[in-house]
Tab-separated table of C-alpha atoms and ligand atoms in Angstrom:
chain	number	residue	atom	x	y	z
A	68	MET	CA	37.025	2.440	-15.095
A	69	LYS	CA	34.786	6.085	-14.000
A	70	TYR	CA	32.786	5.522	-10.870
A	71	VAL	CA	34.200	2.760	-9.988
A	72	ASP	CA	37.744	3.448	-9.405
A	73	GLU	CA	36.952	6.487	-7.285
A	74	PHE	CA	34.946	3.851	-4.573
A	75	ARG	CA	37.898	1.453	-4.005
A	76	ASP	CA	40.798	4.392	-3.290
A	77	ALA	CA	42.758	2.402	-0.863
A	78	ALA	CA	43.735	5.500	1.632
A	79	ALA	CA	39.599	6.126	2.385
A	80	VAL	CA	38.792	2.672	2.655
A	81	ARG	CA	41.454	2.914	5.105
A	82	HIS	CA	40.163	5.927	6.743
A	83	ALA	CA	36.488	4.463	6.838
A	84	ILE	CA	37.599	1.295	8.737
A	85	ASP	CA	38.927	3.651	10.963
A	86	THR	CA	35.977	5.657	11.547
A	87	ILE	CA	34.076	2.643	11.753
A	88	ALA	CA	36.692	1.468	14.901
A	89	GLY	CA	36.143	4.912	16.215
A	90	ILE	CA	32.212	4.774	17.023
A	91	ALA	CA	31.817	1.134	17.534
A	92	THR	CA	31.379	0.861	21.416
A	93	ARG	CA	29.758	-2.986	21.542
A	94	PRO	CA	29.875	-5.857	19.087
A	95	TRP	CA	27.179	-5.713	16.459
A	96	ASN	CA	25.702	-8.303	13.972
A	97	ILE	CA	25.604	-6.779	10.498
A	98	MET	CA	24.210	-8.871	7.631
A	99	GLU	CA	24.549	-8.012	4.108
A	100	ILE	CA	21.634	-9.205	2.204
A	101	CYS	CA	23.403	-9.801	-1.507
A	102	GLY	CA	25.897	-12.251	-2.438
A	103	GLY	CA	26.990	-10.035	-4.532
A	104	GLN	CA	28.223	-7.577	-1.323
A	105	THR	CA	30.024	-11.279	-0.141
A	106	HIS	CA	31.897	-11.030	-2.980
A	107	SER	CA	33.315	-7.789	-2.904
A	108	ILE	CA	33.426	-7.818	1.314
A	109	MET	CA	35.987	-10.759	0.901
A	110	ARG	CA	37.334	-9.460	-2.611
A	111	HIS	CA	39.354	-6.696	-0.635
A	112	GLY	CA	39.438	-8.246	2.608
A	113	LEU	CA	37.091	-6.040	4.356
A	114	HIS	CA	35.520	-8.521	6.523
A	115	GLU	CA	39.838	-8.274	8.114
A	116	LEU	CA	40.051	-5.100	7.942
A	117	LEU	CA	36.979	-4.368	9.546
A	118	PRO	CA	37.019	-4.120	13.416
A	119	ASP	CA	36.771	-7.520	15.563
A	120	ASN	CA	33.427	-6.438	17.379
A	121	ILE	CA	31.651	-6.152	13.606
A	122	HIS	CA	30.537	-9.274	12.684
A	123	LEU	CA	29.556	-9.144	8.804
A	124	LEU	CA	26.379	-12.171	8.184
A	125	HIS	CA	26.222	-13.008	5.188
A	126	GLY	CA	22.295	-13.109	4.651
A	127	PRO	CA	20.242	-15.711	1.355
A	128	GLY	CA	20.717	-13.228	-1.894
A	129	CYS	CA	22.168	-15.445	-4.310
A	130	PRO	CA	19.759	-16.237	-6.866
A	131	VAL	CA	21.489	-19.339	-8.259
A	132	CYS	CA	21.968	-20.807	-4.247
A	133	VAL	CA	18.127	-20.443	-3.630
A	134	THR	CA	16.939	-21.960	-6.331
A	135	PRO	CA	15.238	-25.477	-5.350
A	136	ALA	CA	16.684	-28.028	-7.128
A	137	GLU	CA	13.323	-29.386	-7.894
A	138	LYS	CA	13.430	-26.104	-10.252
A	139	ILE	CA	16.665	-27.517	-11.853
A	140	ASP	CA	15.034	-30.810	-12.289
A	141	GLN	CA	12.313	-29.300	-13.834
A	142	ALA	CA	14.669	-27.812	-16.312
A	143	ILE	CA	16.607	-30.688	-17.517
A	144	ALA	CA	13.324	-32.624	-17.749
A	145	ILE	CA	12.536	-29.662	-20.240
A	146	ALA	CA	15.850	-29.727	-21.881
A	147	MET	CA	15.888	-33.109	-22.512
A	148	GLN	CA	13.187	-33.321	-24.774
A	149	GLU	CA	13.456	-33.299	-28.345
A	150	ASN	CA	13.282	-30.086	-30.308
A	151	THR	CA	13.683	-27.781	-27.030
A	152	VAL	CA	16.305	-25.139	-26.286
A	153	LEU	CA	17.035	-24.157	-22.397
A	154	CYS	CA	18.679	-20.583	-22.278
A	155	SER	CA	19.859	-19.882	-19.204
A	156	TYR	CA	21.956	-17.578	-16.957
A	157	GLY	CA	25.786	-18.577	-16.992
A	158	ASP	CA	25.901	-19.064	-13.128
A	159	MET	CA	22.919	-21.748	-12.996
A	160	LEU	CA	24.575	-24.430	-15.304
A	161	ARG	CA	26.760	-26.043	-12.865
A	162	VAL	CA	24.386	-25.673	-9.961
A	163	PRO	CA	22.822	-29.136	-9.253
A	164	GLY	CA	19.225	-30.256	-9.090
A	165	ASN	CA	18.231	-33.634	-6.964
A	166	ASN	CA	20.781	-35.563	-9.228
A	167	ARG	CA	22.517	-33.550	-11.815
A	168	SER	CA	22.925	-29.842	-13.488
A	169	LEU	CA	22.139	-27.728	-16.365
A	170	LEU	CA	25.641	-29.001	-18.071
A	171	ASP	CA	25.409	-32.545	-16.714
A	172	CYS	CA	22.617	-32.451	-19.879
A	173	LYS	CA	24.424	-30.645	-21.808
A	174	ALA	CA	26.528	-32.904	-22.083
A	175	LEU	CA	24.172	-35.688	-22.487
A	176	GLY	CA	23.115	-33.457	-25.668
A	177	ALA	CA	20.396	-31.431	-24.607
A	178	ASP	CA	19.996	-27.716	-26.054
A	179	VAL	CA	21.167	-25.648	-23.576
A	180	ARG	CA	22.554	-22.000	-24.062
A	181	VAL	CA	23.927	-19.238	-22.120
A	182	ILE	CA	22.336	-16.204	-22.659
A	183	TYR	CA	23.634	-12.701	-21.172
A	184	SER	CA	20.396	-10.444	-21.333
A	185	PRO	CA	16.785	-12.331	-20.865
A	186	THR	CA	15.320	-10.703	-24.893
A	187	GLU	CA	18.372	-13.190	-26.282
A	188	ALA	CA	15.801	-15.972	-25.281
A	189	VAL	CA	12.895	-14.514	-28.080
A	190	ASP	CA	15.086	-13.486	-30.971
A	191	ILE	CA	16.325	-17.637	-30.278
A	192	ALA	CA	12.484	-18.317	-30.340
A	193	LEU	CA	12.476	-15.950	-33.880
A	194	SER	CA	15.234	-17.161	-35.739
A	195	GLU	CA	14.256	-20.935	-34.842
A	196	PRO	CA	10.547	-21.121	-35.358
A	197	GLU	CA	10.664	-25.129	-35.133
A	198	LYS	CA	11.915	-25.259	-31.997
A	199	GLN	CA	10.408	-24.670	-28.021
A	200	ILE	CA	12.666	-21.929	-26.445
A	201	ILE	CA	12.623	-21.910	-22.652
A	202	LEU	CA	13.794	-19.139	-20.690
A	203	PHE	CA	14.802	-19.626	-17.196
A	204	ALA	CA	13.717	-16.511	-15.857
A	205	ILE	CA	15.709	-16.686	-12.418
A	206	GLY	CA	16.813	-13.834	-10.031
A	207	PHE	CA	15.781	-10.758	-7.875
A	208	GLU	CA	14.310	-7.513	-8.511
A	209	THR	CA	17.182	-6.604	-10.096
A	210	THR	CA	17.039	-8.927	-12.508
A	211	ALA	CA	13.051	-9.184	-13.259
A	212	PRO	CA	12.544	-6.146	-15.047
A	213	GLY	CA	14.413	-7.866	-18.067
A	214	ASN	CA	12.691	-10.925	-17.720
A	215	ALA	CA	9.403	-9.327	-17.327
A	216	ALA	CA	10.392	-7.362	-20.546
A	217	ALA	CA	11.576	-10.569	-22.843
A	218	ILE	CA	8.066	-12.127	-22.011
A	219	ARG	CA	6.340	-9.030	-23.091
A	220	LYS	CA	7.986	-8.820	-26.047
A	221	ALA	CA	7.673	-12.716	-26.895
A	222	LYS	CA	3.931	-11.105	-26.149
A	223	LEU	CA	3.964	-8.587	-28.875
A	224	GLN	CA	5.453	-10.166	-31.586
A	225	GLN	CA	2.781	-13.488	-30.543
A	226	VAL	CA	6.286	-15.975	-30.710
A	227	GLU	CA	4.036	-19.405	-29.692
A	228	ASN	CA	6.989	-20.707	-29.387
A	229	PHE	CA	8.307	-19.140	-26.704
A	230	SER	CA	7.934	-19.933	-22.746
A	231	ALA	CA	8.911	-19.486	-19.324
A	232	LEU	CA	10.572	-21.591	-16.191
A	233	VAL	CA	9.535	-18.909	-13.615
A	234	CYS	CA	12.184	-18.689	-10.214
A	235	GLN	CA	11.890	-15.174	-9.505
A	236	VAL	CA	12.512	-14.196	-5.879
A	237	THR	CA	12.227	-11.012	-3.396
A	238	VAL	CA	14.073	-9.463	-0.910
A	239	PRO	CA	12.281	-7.856	1.745
A	240	ALA	CA	10.027	-11.397	2.042
A	241	ALA	CA	13.495	-12.577	2.836
A	242	ILE	CA	13.995	-10.012	5.522
A	243	ASP	CA	10.836	-10.896	6.920
A	244	ALA	CA	11.445	-14.069	7.449
A	245	LEU	CA	14.693	-14.129	8.470
A	246	LEU	CA	13.987	-11.749	11.550
A	247	GLY	CA	10.449	-13.248	11.966
A	248	ASN	CA	13.298	-16.032	12.770
A	249	ASN	CA	14.262	-15.402	16.397
A	250	ASP	CA	16.903	-17.862	16.959
A	251	PHE	CA	19.485	-15.643	16.260
A	252	GLU	CA	20.286	-12.111	16.192
A	253	ILE	CA	20.674	-9.204	13.348
A	254	ASP	CA	21.493	-5.698	14.300
A	255	GLY	CA	21.063	-4.351	11.215
A	256	PHE	CA	20.593	-4.685	7.636
A	257	LEU	CA	22.833	-4.087	4.298
A	258	ALA	CA	19.888	-4.358	2.217
A	259	ALA	CA	20.762	-4.487	-1.723
A	260	GLY	CA	21.893	-1.812	-3.820
A	261	HIS	CA	20.779	-2.757	-6.822
A	262	VAL	CA	17.291	-4.457	-6.153
A	263	CYS	CA	16.325	-0.835	-4.857
A	264	THR	CA	17.159	0.719	-8.375
A	265	ILE	CA	14.056	-1.214	-9.234
A	266	MET	CA	12.229	-1.125	-6.246
A	267	GLY	CA	13.398	1.840	-4.215
A	268	PHE	CA	13.665	1.710	-0.458
A	269	HIS	CA	9.353	2.069	0.757
A	270	GLN	CA	8.676	-1.152	1.096
A	271	TYR	CA	11.591	-0.986	4.245
A	272	TYR	CA	10.104	1.172	6.655
A	273	HIS	CA	8.084	-1.175	7.962
A	274	LEU	CA	10.381	-3.604	8.998
A	275	ALA	CA	13.132	-1.521	10.211
A	276	GLU	CA	9.915	-0.024	12.591
A	277	LYS	CA	8.226	-3.985	12.900
A	278	TYR	CA	11.785	-5.188	14.157
A	279	GLN	CA	13.305	-1.959	15.196
A	280	VAL	CA	16.274	-2.702	12.716
A	281	PRO	CA	18.374	-0.227	11.050
A	282	ILE	CA	18.203	-0.919	7.122
A	283	VAL	CA	20.563	0.678	4.983
A	284	ILE	CA	20.338	0.738	1.135
A	285	THR	CA	24.258	-0.708	0.315
A	286	GLY	CA	26.247	-0.844	-2.954
A	287	PHE	CA	29.096	-3.025	-4.107
A	288	GLU	CA	32.416	-1.292	-3.575
A	289	PRO	CA	33.873	-1.247	-1.114
A	290	LEU	CA	34.014	2.277	0.162
A	291	ASP	CA	29.712	1.331	-0.593
A	292	ILE	CA	29.630	-1.232	1.721
A	293	LEU	CA	31.950	0.690	4.351
A	294	ALA	CA	29.622	4.149	4.262
A	295	GLY	CA	26.408	1.192	4.811
A	296	ILE	CA	27.817	-0.227	7.940
A	297	GLU	CA	29.324	3.214	9.050
A	298	LYS	CA	25.808	4.446	8.754
A	299	CYS	CA	24.576	1.232	10.185
A	300	VAL	CA	26.674	1.784	13.808
A	301	LEU	CA	25.981	4.953	14.044
A	302	GLN	CA	21.749	4.318	14.546
A	303	LEU	CA	23.208	0.639	16.514
A	304	GLU	CA	25.000	3.874	18.671
A	305	SER	CA	22.317	5.972	19.271
A	306	GLY	CA	19.521	3.475	19.409
A	307	GLN	CA	17.782	4.342	16.544
A	308	HIS	CA	15.946	1.908	13.742
A	309	SER	CA	15.001	4.194	10.557
A	310	VAL	CA	16.236	3.066	7.193
A	311	GLU	CA	18.590	5.411	5.068
A	312	ASN	CA	20.128	5.178	1.675
A	313	ALA	CA	23.753	5.081	1.039
A	314	TYR	CA	23.637	4.581	-2.059
A	315	ALA	CA	21.903	7.993	-3.636
A	316	ARG	CA	24.357	8.018	-6.563
A	317	TYR	CA	21.917	4.830	-8.132
A	318	VAL	CA	18.451	4.261	-5.789
A	319	THR	CA	15.702	6.907	-5.272
A	320	GLU	CA	13.221	6.241	-2.235
A	321	GLN	CA	10.429	4.991	-5.306
A	322	GLY	CA	13.208	3.097	-7.359
A	323	ASN	CA	12.318	2.991	-11.191
A	324	GLN	CA	8.644	3.242	-12.022
A	325	PRO	CA	8.760	1.870	-15.510
A	326	ALA	CA	10.548	-1.056	-14.562
A	327	GLN	CA	7.719	-1.633	-11.679
A	328	ASP	CA	4.865	-0.880	-14.081
A	329	LEU	CA	6.191	-4.024	-16.227
A	330	LEU	CA	6.755	-6.047	-13.649
A	331	GLN	CA	3.338	-5.277	-12.214
A	332	GLU	CA	1.628	-5.872	-15.820
A	333	VAL	CA	3.715	-9.130	-15.992
A	334	PHE	CA	4.226	-11.206	-12.652
A	335	GLN	CA	2.483	-11.480	-9.312
A	336	LEU	CA	3.441	-11.717	-6.173
A	337	ASP	CA	3.907	-15.386	-4.570
A	338	ASP	CA	4.632	-17.717	-2.194
A	339	GLN	CA	8.191	-19.336	-3.147
A	340	THR	CA	10.795	-21.975	-1.921
A	341	TRP	CA	13.786	-21.124	-1.094
A	342	ARG	CA	16.857	-23.999	-1.372
A	343	GLY	CA	18.014	-24.916	1.963
A	344	ILE	CA	15.523	-22.128	4.025
A	345	GLY	CA	12.025	-23.334	2.365
A	346	VAL	CA	8.801	-21.635	1.638
A	347	MET	CA	8.176	-18.035	2.231
A	348	PRO	CA	4.846	-16.135	2.342
A	349	ASN	CA	5.244	-13.971	-0.991
A	350	SER	CA	8.582	-14.500	-1.275
A	351	GLY	CA	8.424	-15.172	-5.297
A	352	LEU	CA	7.116	-13.827	-8.695
A	353	SER	CA	5.584	-16.071	-11.197
A	354	LEU	CA	3.464	-14.954	-13.946
A	355	ASN	CA	-0.165	-13.220	-13.070
A	356	LYS	CA	-2.985	-14.728	-15.498
A	357	SER	CA	-2.841	-12.544	-18.594
A	358	TYR	CA	0.792	-13.870	-19.414
A	359	ARG	CA	0.202	-17.301	-17.997
A	360	TYR	CA	0.352	-18.652	-21.390
A	361	PHE	CA	3.781	-18.543	-21.150
A	362	ASP	CA	4.041	-20.725	-18.336
A	363	ALA	CA	6.677	-23.587	-18.983
A	364	GLU	CA	5.623	-25.159	-16.319
A	365	GLN	CA	2.709	-25.443	-17.955
A	366	ARG	CA	3.194	-25.832	-21.168
A	367	PHE	CA	5.687	-28.954	-20.892
A	368	SER	CA	3.168	-30.300	-17.738
A	369	THR	CA	2.930	-33.783	-19.214
A	370	VAL	CA	7.007	-33.705	-19.477
A	371	LEU	CA	6.887	-32.725	-15.844
A	372	GLY	CA	4.304	-34.882	-14.384
A	373	ASP	CA	6.034	-37.572	-14.789
A	374	LEU	CA	8.828	-36.175	-13.122
A	375	ASP	CA	9.701	-38.047	-9.921
A	376	LEU	CA	10.166	-35.966	-7.158
A	377	SER	CA	9.418	-38.451	-4.413
A	378	MET	CA	12.990	-39.590	-4.945
A	379	SER	CA	14.364	-36.306	-4.354
A	380	LYS	CA	16.608	-36.303	-2.015
A	381	PRO	CA	19.788	-34.144	-0.629
A	382	VAL	CA	22.632	-33.616	-2.856
A	383	ASN	CA	24.597	-34.211	0.026
A	384	GLU	CA	23.299	-34.350	3.561
A	385	ALA	CA	25.927	-33.408	4.842
A	386	CYS	CA	26.042	-29.579	3.350
A	387	GLN	CA	25.132	-27.272	5.107
A	388	SER	CA	24.382	-24.479	2.989
A	389	GLY	CA	20.764	-23.633	4.845
A	390	LEU	CA	22.821	-22.674	7.472
A	391	VAL	CA	25.243	-20.428	5.353
A	392	LEU	CA	22.331	-18.428	3.459
A	393	GLN	CA	20.226	-17.556	6.790
A	394	GLY	CA	23.803	-16.380	8.253
A	395	LYS	CA	23.607	-19.083	11.159
A	396	ILE	CA	27.307	-20.152	10.450
A	397	LYS	CA	29.862	-19.134	8.256
A	398	PRO	CA	31.252	-21.423	5.640
A	399	ASP	CA	34.303	-22.321	7.106
A	400	GLU	CA	32.010	-23.231	9.709
A	401	CYS	CA	31.006	-26.237	8.120
A	402	PRO	CA	33.118	-29.321	8.037
A	403	LEU	CA	33.155	-30.229	4.365
A	404	PHE	CA	34.576	-26.779	3.489
A	405	GLY	CA	37.763	-27.088	1.526
A	406	LYS	CA	37.801	-30.855	2.184
A	407	GLN	CA	35.128	-32.500	0.416
A	408	CYS	CA	33.344	-29.362	-0.911
A	409	ARG	CA	35.026	-26.769	-3.252
A	410	PRO	CA	34.469	-25.299	-6.413
A	411	ASP	CA	35.884	-27.839	-8.741
A	412	LYS	CA	33.756	-30.313	-6.738
A	413	PRO	CA	31.380	-28.493	-5.523
A	414	LEU	CA	28.379	-30.599	-3.063
A	415	GLY	CA	26.114	-27.138	-2.500
A	416	ALA	CA	25.254	-24.753	-4.490
A	417	THR	CA	26.696	-21.675	-2.314
A	418	MET	CA	29.812	-23.464	-3.358
A	419	VAL	CA	28.781	-23.882	-6.697
A	420	SER	CA	27.546	-20.344	-8.055
A	421	SER	CA	30.587	-18.034	-7.795
A	422	GLU	CA	28.165	-15.719	-5.257
A	423	GLY	CA	27.828	-17.798	-3.299
A	424	ALA	CA	28.992	-17.510	0.439
A	425	CYS	CA	31.188	-20.701	0.280
A	426	ALA	CA	32.782	-20.016	-3.184
A	427	ALA	CA	33.933	-17.009	-1.781
A	428	TYR	CA	35.205	-18.029	1.149
A	429	TYR	CA	37.374	-20.847	-0.937
A	430	ARG	CA	38.384	-18.140	-3.105
A	431	TYR	CA	39.187	-15.426	-1.231
A	432	ALA	CA	40.165	-16.564	2.540
A	433	ALA	CA	41.145	-20.046	1.005
A	434	SER	CA	44.327	-18.295	-0.113
B	111	MET	CA	23.706	-12.468	-10.131
B	112	CYS	CA	22.362	-8.656	-9.141
B	113	LEU	CA	25.925	-7.368	-10.519
B	114	ALA	CA	25.632	-4.053	-12.564
B	115	LEU	CA	28.249	-2.253	-14.194
B	116	PRO	CA	28.135	1.844	-14.869
B	117	GLY	CA	29.297	2.912	-18.225
B	118	LYS	CA	28.928	6.126	-20.466
B	119	LEU	CA	25.878	6.170	-22.768
B	120	ILE	CA	27.216	7.130	-26.457
B	121	GLU	CA	24.502	6.530	-28.260
B	122	ILE	CA	20.538	6.287	-28.463
B	123	THR	CA	18.238	5.285	-30.660
B	124	HIS	CA	14.436	5.029	-30.289
B	125	GLY	CA	12.426	3.065	-31.296
B	126	THR	CA	8.643	2.031	-31.695
B	127	GLU	CA	6.428	2.430	-29.002
B	128	GLY	CA	9.136	4.549	-26.449
B	129	SER	CA	11.562	1.908	-26.441
B	130	ALA	CA	15.070	2.668	-26.918
B	131	THR	CA	18.697	1.267	-27.429
B	132	GLY	CA	21.923	2.815	-27.143
B	133	ILE	CA	25.764	1.845	-26.266
B	134	VAL	CA	27.302	2.173	-23.883
B	135	ASN	CA	31.116	2.483	-23.158
B	136	TYR	CA	32.658	0.879	-20.353
B	137	GLY	CA	36.444	1.904	-20.000
B	138	GLY	CA	36.696	1.474	-23.946
B	139	LEU	CA	34.764	-1.687	-24.533
B	140	LYS	CA	31.497	-0.787	-26.131
B	141	LYS	CA	28.134	-2.756	-25.762
B	142	SER	CA	24.794	-2.158	-26.556
B	143	VAL	CA	22.185	-1.521	-23.881
B	144	ASP	CA	18.299	-0.936	-24.041
B	145	LEU	CA	17.544	2.043	-22.378
B	146	SER	CA	13.239	0.922	-21.992
B	147	PHE	CA	13.498	1.546	-17.947
B	148	VAL	CA	15.348	4.589	-18.302
B	149	PRO	CA	13.610	6.758	-20.845
B	150	GLU	CA	15.369	9.687	-19.143
B	151	ALA	CA	18.419	8.835	-19.990
B	152	LEU	CA	20.566	11.641	-21.969
B	153	ILE	CA	23.639	11.095	-24.205
B	154	ASN	CA	26.997	11.705	-22.332
B	155	GLN	CA	25.355	9.940	-18.454
B	156	TYR	CA	26.202	7.562	-16.930
B	157	VAL	CA	23.848	4.589	-16.671
B	158	LEU	CA	24.480	0.849	-14.902
B	159	VAL	CA	23.440	-1.507	-16.608
B	160	HIS	CA	22.238	-5.359	-15.633
B	161	ALA	CA	21.671	-8.653	-17.948
B	162	GLY	CA	21.623	-6.059	-21.075
B	163	PHE	CA	18.908	-3.148	-19.263
B	164	ALA	CA	19.956	-0.300	-18.342
B	165	ILE	CA	18.428	0.539	-14.715
B	166	SER	CA	19.530	3.566	-12.964
B	167	VAL	CA	20.997	6.872	-13.813
B	168	LEU	CA	23.337	8.005	-12.315
B	169	ASP	CA	23.513	11.409	-10.624
B	170	LYS	CA	26.630	12.613	-10.639
B	171	ASP	CA	25.501	15.112	-7.675
B	172	GLU	CA	25.111	12.389	-5.030
B	173	ALA	CA	27.935	10.448	-6.398
B	174	GLN	CA	30.280	13.481	-5.903
B	175	ALA	CA	28.737	13.853	-2.511
B	176	SER	CA	29.623	10.584	-1.513
B	177	LEU	CA	33.516	10.739	-2.590
B	178	ASP	CA	33.436	14.441	-0.915
B	179	ALA	CA	32.375	12.882	2.215
B	180	PHE	CA	34.897	10.444	1.844
B	181	ARG	CA	37.572	13.036	1.379
B	182	GLU	CA	36.365	15.328	4.790
B	183	LEU	CA	36.760	11.768	6.305
B	184	ASP	CA	40.198	11.579	4.912
B	185	GLU	CA	41.670	15.222	6.019
B	186	GLN	CA	39.729	14.587	8.954
B	187	ASN	CA	41.702	11.795	10.093
B	188	ASN	CA	44.949	12.978	8.611
B	189	THR	CA	44.838	16.534	10.728
B	190	GLN	CA	44.438	14.392	13.535
C	715	LIG	S1	31.220	-25.738	2.158
C	715	LIG	FE1	30.042	-27.023	1.115
C	715	LIG	S2	29.014	-28.845	1.888
C	715	LIG	FE2	29.603	-26.789	3.182
C	715	LIG	S3	27.569	-24.982	3.665
C	715	LIG	FE3	29.065	-25.171	1.761
C	715	LIG	S4	28.506	-26.153	-0.039
C	715	LIG	FE4	27.520	-26.900	1.698
């Protein structure tokens, strides 16, 4: 495919690796934020081609992995009601809440439908007016504008039987929290390119300054990732810490204005719990006042009020996905990896989601 | 989940209130996309699509510039 294949060219990949090997004189820990990048790194074997002194740490950028179990429990409780349709992105279906997954409850007869685009949920609401339609609105800033567009469409067309169960997370607050926690070292960041197509990268300047780390906006193809690493290493070797854009074909400093305007109209910054990590201040988006009518948590408050969250326990206490998500351990350092825990019987969200680091390691490294 | 794919915009239909939809060709596979976030997009440009929404228009010059940078690197390595 044009503008994909060129960025996978094998000879150019080898030469980019050689260049990085030539400039890296010391060990550096570089974290890629996005699960899509982790997946690409494993799929193309970049971690094995890179010199030994470049350590790639895998970050928390998998929305499916960080959606709290309690949120999934809420989605399940709503989906189990009569005459409701829960619309979800496909990745989310197999992830267990505290007891079961959306797929389990679909097997029990709940109407759970997989959507590709969030506006499909509004269309379903229009064509099935006798039912309540709920959009499970998860994701990072890349997905948030689409979710917002769906919710706005419901408002404009006065779709009364539509609501959204919102669990939106934001990247800069996560970087801030990871760096603020100083029990381990991250020397540089590859920022998630597609989040930046929406948000731009001006919000990273103060983070690069505050923690004196290079932050390089990076794409997803092998050459994009290597270009991001190269820029990061060049900065580290010369003691710099600025924000650089290695994905300029899609990302501008200011980002996508119409999308940001819509986010502003529909959502507000809010504290957010990340599965395996905990609450991070201002790391999520919730519906703002003028859109709260569409909040599924309010609409189904009687159902959700009955949820016994005191019963909640980790799906498997030995699962270390919280540490994996923060780059503190590699998936294959988890004693359960590949043994008790595999994609066909996952114990944690990082093994369930195809973009989770554990799943990426299993799929590409264990084979 | 933040995966996005580039494709060539081959059709644009303008709707009400500045909204627009289009057809994108991903190397043969054609799909409809919402163009609300890229009002500047033109036919034959490449757009990056995520969950049914085009989120960015490809800057061809920048794409070429990165490819050239890799090619230069390639030549340097070959002549070393
Ligand atoms: S391998 Fe399985 S049990 Fe271990 S951290 Fe990953 S998801 Fe959890």
